[in-house]
XYZ file of C-alpha atoms in Angstrom:
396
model
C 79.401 103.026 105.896
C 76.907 100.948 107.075
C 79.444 98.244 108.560
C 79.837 100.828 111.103
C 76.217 100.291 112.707
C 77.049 97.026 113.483
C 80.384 97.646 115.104
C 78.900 100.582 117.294
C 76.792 98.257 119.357
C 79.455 95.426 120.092
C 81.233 97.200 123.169
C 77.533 97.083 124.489
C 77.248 93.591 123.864
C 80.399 91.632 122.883
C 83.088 91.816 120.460
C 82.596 88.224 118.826
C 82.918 88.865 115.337
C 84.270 90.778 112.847
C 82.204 92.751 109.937
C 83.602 92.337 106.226
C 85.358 95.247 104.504
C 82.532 96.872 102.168
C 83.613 96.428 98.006
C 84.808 99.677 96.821
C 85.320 101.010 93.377
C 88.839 102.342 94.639
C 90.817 99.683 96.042
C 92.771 102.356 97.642
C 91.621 103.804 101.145
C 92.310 107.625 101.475
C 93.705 106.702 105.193
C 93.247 103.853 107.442
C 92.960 104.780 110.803
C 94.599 102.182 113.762
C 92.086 102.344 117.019
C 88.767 103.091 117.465
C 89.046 105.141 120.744
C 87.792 108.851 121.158
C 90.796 110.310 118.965
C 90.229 107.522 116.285
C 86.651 108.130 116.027
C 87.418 112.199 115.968
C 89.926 110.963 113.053
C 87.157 109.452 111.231
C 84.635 112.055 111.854
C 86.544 115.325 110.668
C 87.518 112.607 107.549
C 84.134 111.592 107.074
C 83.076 115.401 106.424
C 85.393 116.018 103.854
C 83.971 112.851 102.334
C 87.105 110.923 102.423
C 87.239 107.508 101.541
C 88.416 106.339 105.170
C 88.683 102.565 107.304
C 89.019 102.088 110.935
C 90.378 99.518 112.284
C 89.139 98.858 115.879
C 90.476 96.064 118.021
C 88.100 96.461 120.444
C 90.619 96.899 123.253
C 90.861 100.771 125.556
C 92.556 101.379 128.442
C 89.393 103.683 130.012
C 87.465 100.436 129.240
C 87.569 99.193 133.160
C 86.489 102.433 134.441
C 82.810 102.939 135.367
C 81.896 106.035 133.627
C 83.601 109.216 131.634
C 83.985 112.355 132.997
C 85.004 115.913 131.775
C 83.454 115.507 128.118
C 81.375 118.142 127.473
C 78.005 116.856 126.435
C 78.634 112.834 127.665
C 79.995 114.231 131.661
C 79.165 110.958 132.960
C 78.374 108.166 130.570
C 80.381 104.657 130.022
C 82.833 104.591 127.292
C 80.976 101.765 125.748
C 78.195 104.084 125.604
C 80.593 106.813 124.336
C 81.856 104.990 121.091
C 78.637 103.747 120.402
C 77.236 107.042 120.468
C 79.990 108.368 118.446
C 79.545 105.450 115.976
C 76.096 105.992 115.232
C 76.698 109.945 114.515
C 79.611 108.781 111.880
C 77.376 105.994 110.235
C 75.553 108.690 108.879
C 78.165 109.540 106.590
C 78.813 107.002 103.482
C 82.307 107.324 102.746
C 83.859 105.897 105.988
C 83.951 102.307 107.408
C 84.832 100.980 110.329
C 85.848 97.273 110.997
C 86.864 94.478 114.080
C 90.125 93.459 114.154
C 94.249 94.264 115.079
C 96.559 95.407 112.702
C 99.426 93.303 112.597
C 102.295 95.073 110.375
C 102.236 98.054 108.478
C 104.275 98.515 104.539
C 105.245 101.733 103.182
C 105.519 101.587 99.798
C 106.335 103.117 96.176
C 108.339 106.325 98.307
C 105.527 106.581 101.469
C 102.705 107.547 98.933
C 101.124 104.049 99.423
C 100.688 101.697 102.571
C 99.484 97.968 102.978
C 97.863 97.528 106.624
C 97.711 93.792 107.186
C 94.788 92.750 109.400
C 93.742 89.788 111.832
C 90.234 90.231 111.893
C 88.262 88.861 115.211
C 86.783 85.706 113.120
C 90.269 84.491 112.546
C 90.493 85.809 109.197
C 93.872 87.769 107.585
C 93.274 90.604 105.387
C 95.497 93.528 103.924
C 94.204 96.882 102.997
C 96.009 99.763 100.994
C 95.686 103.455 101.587
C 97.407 106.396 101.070
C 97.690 107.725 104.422
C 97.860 105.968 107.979
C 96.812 107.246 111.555
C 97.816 105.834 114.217
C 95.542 105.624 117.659
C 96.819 102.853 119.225
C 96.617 104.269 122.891
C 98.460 103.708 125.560
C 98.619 100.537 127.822
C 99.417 100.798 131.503
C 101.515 98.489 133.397
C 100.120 96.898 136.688
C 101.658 95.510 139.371
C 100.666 91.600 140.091
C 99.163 93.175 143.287
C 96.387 90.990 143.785
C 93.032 92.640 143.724
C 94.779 95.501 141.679
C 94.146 94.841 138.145
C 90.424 93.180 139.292
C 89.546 96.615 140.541
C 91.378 98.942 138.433
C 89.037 101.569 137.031
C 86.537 100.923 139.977
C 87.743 102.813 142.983
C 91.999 102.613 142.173
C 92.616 105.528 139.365
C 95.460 107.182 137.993
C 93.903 110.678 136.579
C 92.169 112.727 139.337
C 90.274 114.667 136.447
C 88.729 111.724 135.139
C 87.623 109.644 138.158
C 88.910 112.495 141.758
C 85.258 114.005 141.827
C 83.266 110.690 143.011
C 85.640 110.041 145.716
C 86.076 113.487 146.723
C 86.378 114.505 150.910
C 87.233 110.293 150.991
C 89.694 108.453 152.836
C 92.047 108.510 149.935
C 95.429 106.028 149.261
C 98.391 106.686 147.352
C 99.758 103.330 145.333
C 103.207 105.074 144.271
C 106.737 104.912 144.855
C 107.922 107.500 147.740
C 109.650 109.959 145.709
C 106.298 110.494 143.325
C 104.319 110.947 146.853
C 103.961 114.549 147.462
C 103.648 115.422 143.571
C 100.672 113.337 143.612
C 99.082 114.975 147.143
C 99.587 118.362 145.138
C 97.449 117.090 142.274
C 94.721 115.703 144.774
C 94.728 118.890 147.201
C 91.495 120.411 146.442
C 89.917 116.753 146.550
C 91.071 115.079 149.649
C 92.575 115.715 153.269
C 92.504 112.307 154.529
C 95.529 110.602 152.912
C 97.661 107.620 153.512
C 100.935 107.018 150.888
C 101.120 103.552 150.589
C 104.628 103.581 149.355
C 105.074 100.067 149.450
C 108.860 99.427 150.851
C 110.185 102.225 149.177
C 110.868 104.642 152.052
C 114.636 103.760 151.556
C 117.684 106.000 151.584
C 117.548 106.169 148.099
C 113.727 106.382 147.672
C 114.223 109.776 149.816
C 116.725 111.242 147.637
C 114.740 110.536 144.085
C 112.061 112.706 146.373
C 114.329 115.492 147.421
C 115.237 115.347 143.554
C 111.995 115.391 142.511
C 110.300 117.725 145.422
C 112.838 118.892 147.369
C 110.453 119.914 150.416
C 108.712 117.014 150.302
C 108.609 115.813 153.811
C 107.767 119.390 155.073
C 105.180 119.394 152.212
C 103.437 115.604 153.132
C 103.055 116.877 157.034
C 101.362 120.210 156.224
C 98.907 118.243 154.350
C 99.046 115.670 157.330
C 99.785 112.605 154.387
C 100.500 109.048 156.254
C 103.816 107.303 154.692
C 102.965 103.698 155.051
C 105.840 101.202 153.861
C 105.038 98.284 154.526
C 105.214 95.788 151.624
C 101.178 95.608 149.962
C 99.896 91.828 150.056
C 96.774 92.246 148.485
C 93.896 94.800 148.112
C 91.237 93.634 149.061
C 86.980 94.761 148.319
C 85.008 95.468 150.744
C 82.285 97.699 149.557
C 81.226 97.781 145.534
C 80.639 101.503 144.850
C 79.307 100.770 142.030
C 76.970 98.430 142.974
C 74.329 101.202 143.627
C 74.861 104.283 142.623
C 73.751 107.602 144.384
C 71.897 108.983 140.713
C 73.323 107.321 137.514
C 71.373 109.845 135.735
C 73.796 112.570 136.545
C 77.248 113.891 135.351
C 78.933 113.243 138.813
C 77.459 111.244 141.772
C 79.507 109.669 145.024
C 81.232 106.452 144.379
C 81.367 104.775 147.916
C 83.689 102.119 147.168
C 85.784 100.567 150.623
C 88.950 98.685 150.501
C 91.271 96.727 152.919
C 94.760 96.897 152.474
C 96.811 94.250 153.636
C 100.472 93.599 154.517
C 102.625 90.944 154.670
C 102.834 91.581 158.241
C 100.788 93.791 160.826
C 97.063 95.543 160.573
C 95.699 96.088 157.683
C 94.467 99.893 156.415
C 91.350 100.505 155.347
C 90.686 103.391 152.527
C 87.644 104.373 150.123
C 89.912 105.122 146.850
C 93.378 105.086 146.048
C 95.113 107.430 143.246
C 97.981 105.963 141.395
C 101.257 106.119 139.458
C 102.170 103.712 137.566
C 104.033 103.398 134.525
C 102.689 102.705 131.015
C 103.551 101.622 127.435
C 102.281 101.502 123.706
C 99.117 99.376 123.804
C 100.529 98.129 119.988
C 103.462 97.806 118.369
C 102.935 98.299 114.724
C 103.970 101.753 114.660
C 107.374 101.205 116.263
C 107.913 98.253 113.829
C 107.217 100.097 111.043
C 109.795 102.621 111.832
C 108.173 105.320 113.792
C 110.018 107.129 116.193
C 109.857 107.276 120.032
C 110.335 110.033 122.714
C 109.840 108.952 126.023
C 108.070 105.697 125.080
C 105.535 107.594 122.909
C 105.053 107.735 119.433
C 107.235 111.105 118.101
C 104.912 113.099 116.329
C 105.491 116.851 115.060
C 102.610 118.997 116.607
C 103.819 121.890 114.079
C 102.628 119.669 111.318
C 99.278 117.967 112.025
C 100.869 115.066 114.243
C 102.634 113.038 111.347
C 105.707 111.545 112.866
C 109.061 110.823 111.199
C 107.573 108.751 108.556
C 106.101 110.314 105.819
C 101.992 109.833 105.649
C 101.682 108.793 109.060
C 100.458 110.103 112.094
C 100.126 109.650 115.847
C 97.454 110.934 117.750
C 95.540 110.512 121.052
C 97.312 108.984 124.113
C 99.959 107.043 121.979
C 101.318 110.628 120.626
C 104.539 112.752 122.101
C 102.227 114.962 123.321
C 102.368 113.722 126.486
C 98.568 114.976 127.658
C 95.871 111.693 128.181
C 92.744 112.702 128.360
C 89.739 112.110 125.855
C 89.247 115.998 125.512
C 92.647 116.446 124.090
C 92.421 112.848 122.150
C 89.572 114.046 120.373
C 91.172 117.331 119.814
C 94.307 115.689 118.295
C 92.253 113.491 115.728
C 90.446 116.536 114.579
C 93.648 118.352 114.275
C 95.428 114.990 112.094
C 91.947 114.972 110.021
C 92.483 118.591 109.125
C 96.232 118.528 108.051
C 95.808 115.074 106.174
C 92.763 116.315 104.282
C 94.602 119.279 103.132
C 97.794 117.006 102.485
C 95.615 114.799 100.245
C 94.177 118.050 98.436
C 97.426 118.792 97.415
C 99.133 115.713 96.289
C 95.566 115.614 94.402
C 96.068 118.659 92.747
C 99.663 118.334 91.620
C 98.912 115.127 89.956
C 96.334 116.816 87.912
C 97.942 119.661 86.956
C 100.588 117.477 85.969
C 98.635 115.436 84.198
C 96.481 118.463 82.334
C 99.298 120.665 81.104
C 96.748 122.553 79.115
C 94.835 123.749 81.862
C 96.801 127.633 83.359
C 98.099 126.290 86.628
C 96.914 129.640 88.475
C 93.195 129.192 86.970
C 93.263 125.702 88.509
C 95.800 125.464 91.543
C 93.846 124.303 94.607
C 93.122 126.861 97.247
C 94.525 125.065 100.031
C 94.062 127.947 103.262
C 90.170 127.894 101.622
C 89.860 123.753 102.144
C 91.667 124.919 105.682
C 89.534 127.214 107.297
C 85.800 125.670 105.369
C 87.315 121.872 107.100
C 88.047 124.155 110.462
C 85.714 126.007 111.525
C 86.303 127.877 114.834
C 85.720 126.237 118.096
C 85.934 122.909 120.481
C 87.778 120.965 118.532
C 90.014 124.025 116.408
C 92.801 122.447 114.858
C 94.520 125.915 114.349
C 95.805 128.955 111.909
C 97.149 127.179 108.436
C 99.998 129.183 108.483
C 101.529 127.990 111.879
């Protein structure tokens, strides 16, 4: 485990190089877990307590890595992600039967009937690898798609969000834009009620006869709904976003949960004034960050990975799982992502427990299968104990 030390201070630093995989006397990994985001590292940790032999695989890539701090994590309200994951790291390297590496997966095997899987690896020093376990997880995440906007991606994270939970509370009582397609315009002032009052839709040419009935489909008050809350519908086409004012630059007190952000942009058009605003909330679309998962077989519903929440998040392929953002679940936020790999960690410990202990009664006919059969709903509730992160009654 102690590989892990070293990979918990690179998103601090830099990601230049990638630690070896530590010998082992099994050749065979219990599970290798695919992204080293909050619901991998949950993965790992609920593993690591059961003393699973375990490998992460971390490519070093998030898509909360542009914004400037976390929010609504109970105990880190407030701090980077970098900080996050290396915190979270250095907790888990005190367990020695878990590993964590640099590098991306590049194809995924299942083989001899799903009970074994080959995980082939680029790791970040150019080297190829391949790993087996018996079990895969996959936290690949989710990647979202940005217009070519210019001064959109630069400042994504800083100022332009998507999730009013995660970044809404720093820009609160702000002069607040909407980057989002008319008929998604009113949905998204509902969300943001409580925050702001000053609010221009920047809907960016797509106030058209059709782009009014996708929002009568949608919201079917919605123009009624956008002048009670006295929302600006601005469509002329976006040139550029432009920054005026770094709200990041000096914060009001980085040592709390929640401070102002008092970022300033300049919107401007390809023809007219521009529009000044302090934050914008968005809605744009997004897509698998990776695609081993869906090469390997795994199915998707609505562009995520399909996984059965009635049993521990495995998807249609036998042994492995989706969690986090990537998941059917359809809910992104770290919370839940960490809730989802403690829920997977659960289910595939107790999976393991009793492909384990049908081998060796198998294998020991001598030994009175009641005397010996494994107590799974015991290694349940001892692996689960009541509360945060509760992965649930066995029997559901």
């Amino acid at each position: 485990m102690k590989n892990i030390l070293a990979l918990g201070i690179l998103p601090l630093l830099t990601l230049a190089g990638a630690a070896a995989i530590a010998a082992r006397d099994d050749p065979t990994y219990d599970a290798v877990i695919i992204g080293g985001g909050p619901s991998g590292l949950s993965a790992l940790s609920g593993l690591a307590r059961v003393r699973r032999n375990v490998l992460l695989i971390d490519s070093g890539e998030y898509r909360n890595g542009p914004t400037r701090h976390m929010h609504d994590v109970i105990g880190f309200d407030g701090v980077t992600p970098a900080y996050y994951r290396w915190a979270a790291r250095e907790q888990i390297s005190h367990y020695e039967t878990v590993t964590a590496v640099n590098g991306t997966v590049t194809g995924i095997d299942a083989l001899n009937n799903n009970t074994l899987f080959s995980v082939a690896t680029t790791f970040l020093n150019g080297t190829v690898g391949t790993v087996s376990a018996r079990k895969v997880v996959l936290a690949t995440g989710l990647r979202d798609i940005l217009p070519s906007t210019p001064g959109l991606r630069e400042n994504w994270g800083k100022g332009i969000f998507w999730c009013p939970w995660c970044d809404g509370h720093e820009h609160a009582d702000q002069a607040l834009g909407l980057l989002a397609p008319l008929g998604e315009a009113a949905g998204l002032v509902r969300e943001i009620s409580t925050l702001n009052s000053d609010v221009v839709a920047f809907v960016n040419g797509s106030d058209t006869p059709e782009g009014r009935a996708a929002a009568a489909a949608s919201f079917p008050e919605w123009e009624r709904y956008l002048r009670i809350h006295n929302v600006t519908v601005e469509n002329r086409t976006i040139a550029a976003i432009n920054r005026l004012r770094d709200g990041g630059a000096e914060p009001a007190d980085p040592s709390l949960p929640t401070a102002p952000e008092h970022d300033l942009f300049s919107v401007d058009f390809a023809e007219g004034d521009p529009v000044e605003r302090a934050a914008f909330f968005s809605s744009f679309p997004d897509e698998q960050a990776s695609d081993v998962g869906p090469n390997m077989g795994v199915a998707l519903y609505g562009g995520r990975l399909a996984a059965d929440q009635s049993r521990g998040l495995v998807t249609n392929i036998r042994g492995v799982y989706a969690i986090g953002d990537a998941n059917s679940d359809n809910v992104t936020n770290v919370p839940h992502a960490l809730f989802t790999g403690k829920r997977t960690a659960v289910y595939l410990h107790v999976q393991l427990a009793r492909e384990d202990a049908d081998r060796e009664l198998a294998s020991n006919s001598t030994v009175a299968r009641r005397g010996e059969e494994l107590d799974l709903r015991s290694v349940w509730e001892k692996m689960n104990p009541r509360g945060i992160l509760y992965a649930g009654e066995f029997d559901q």
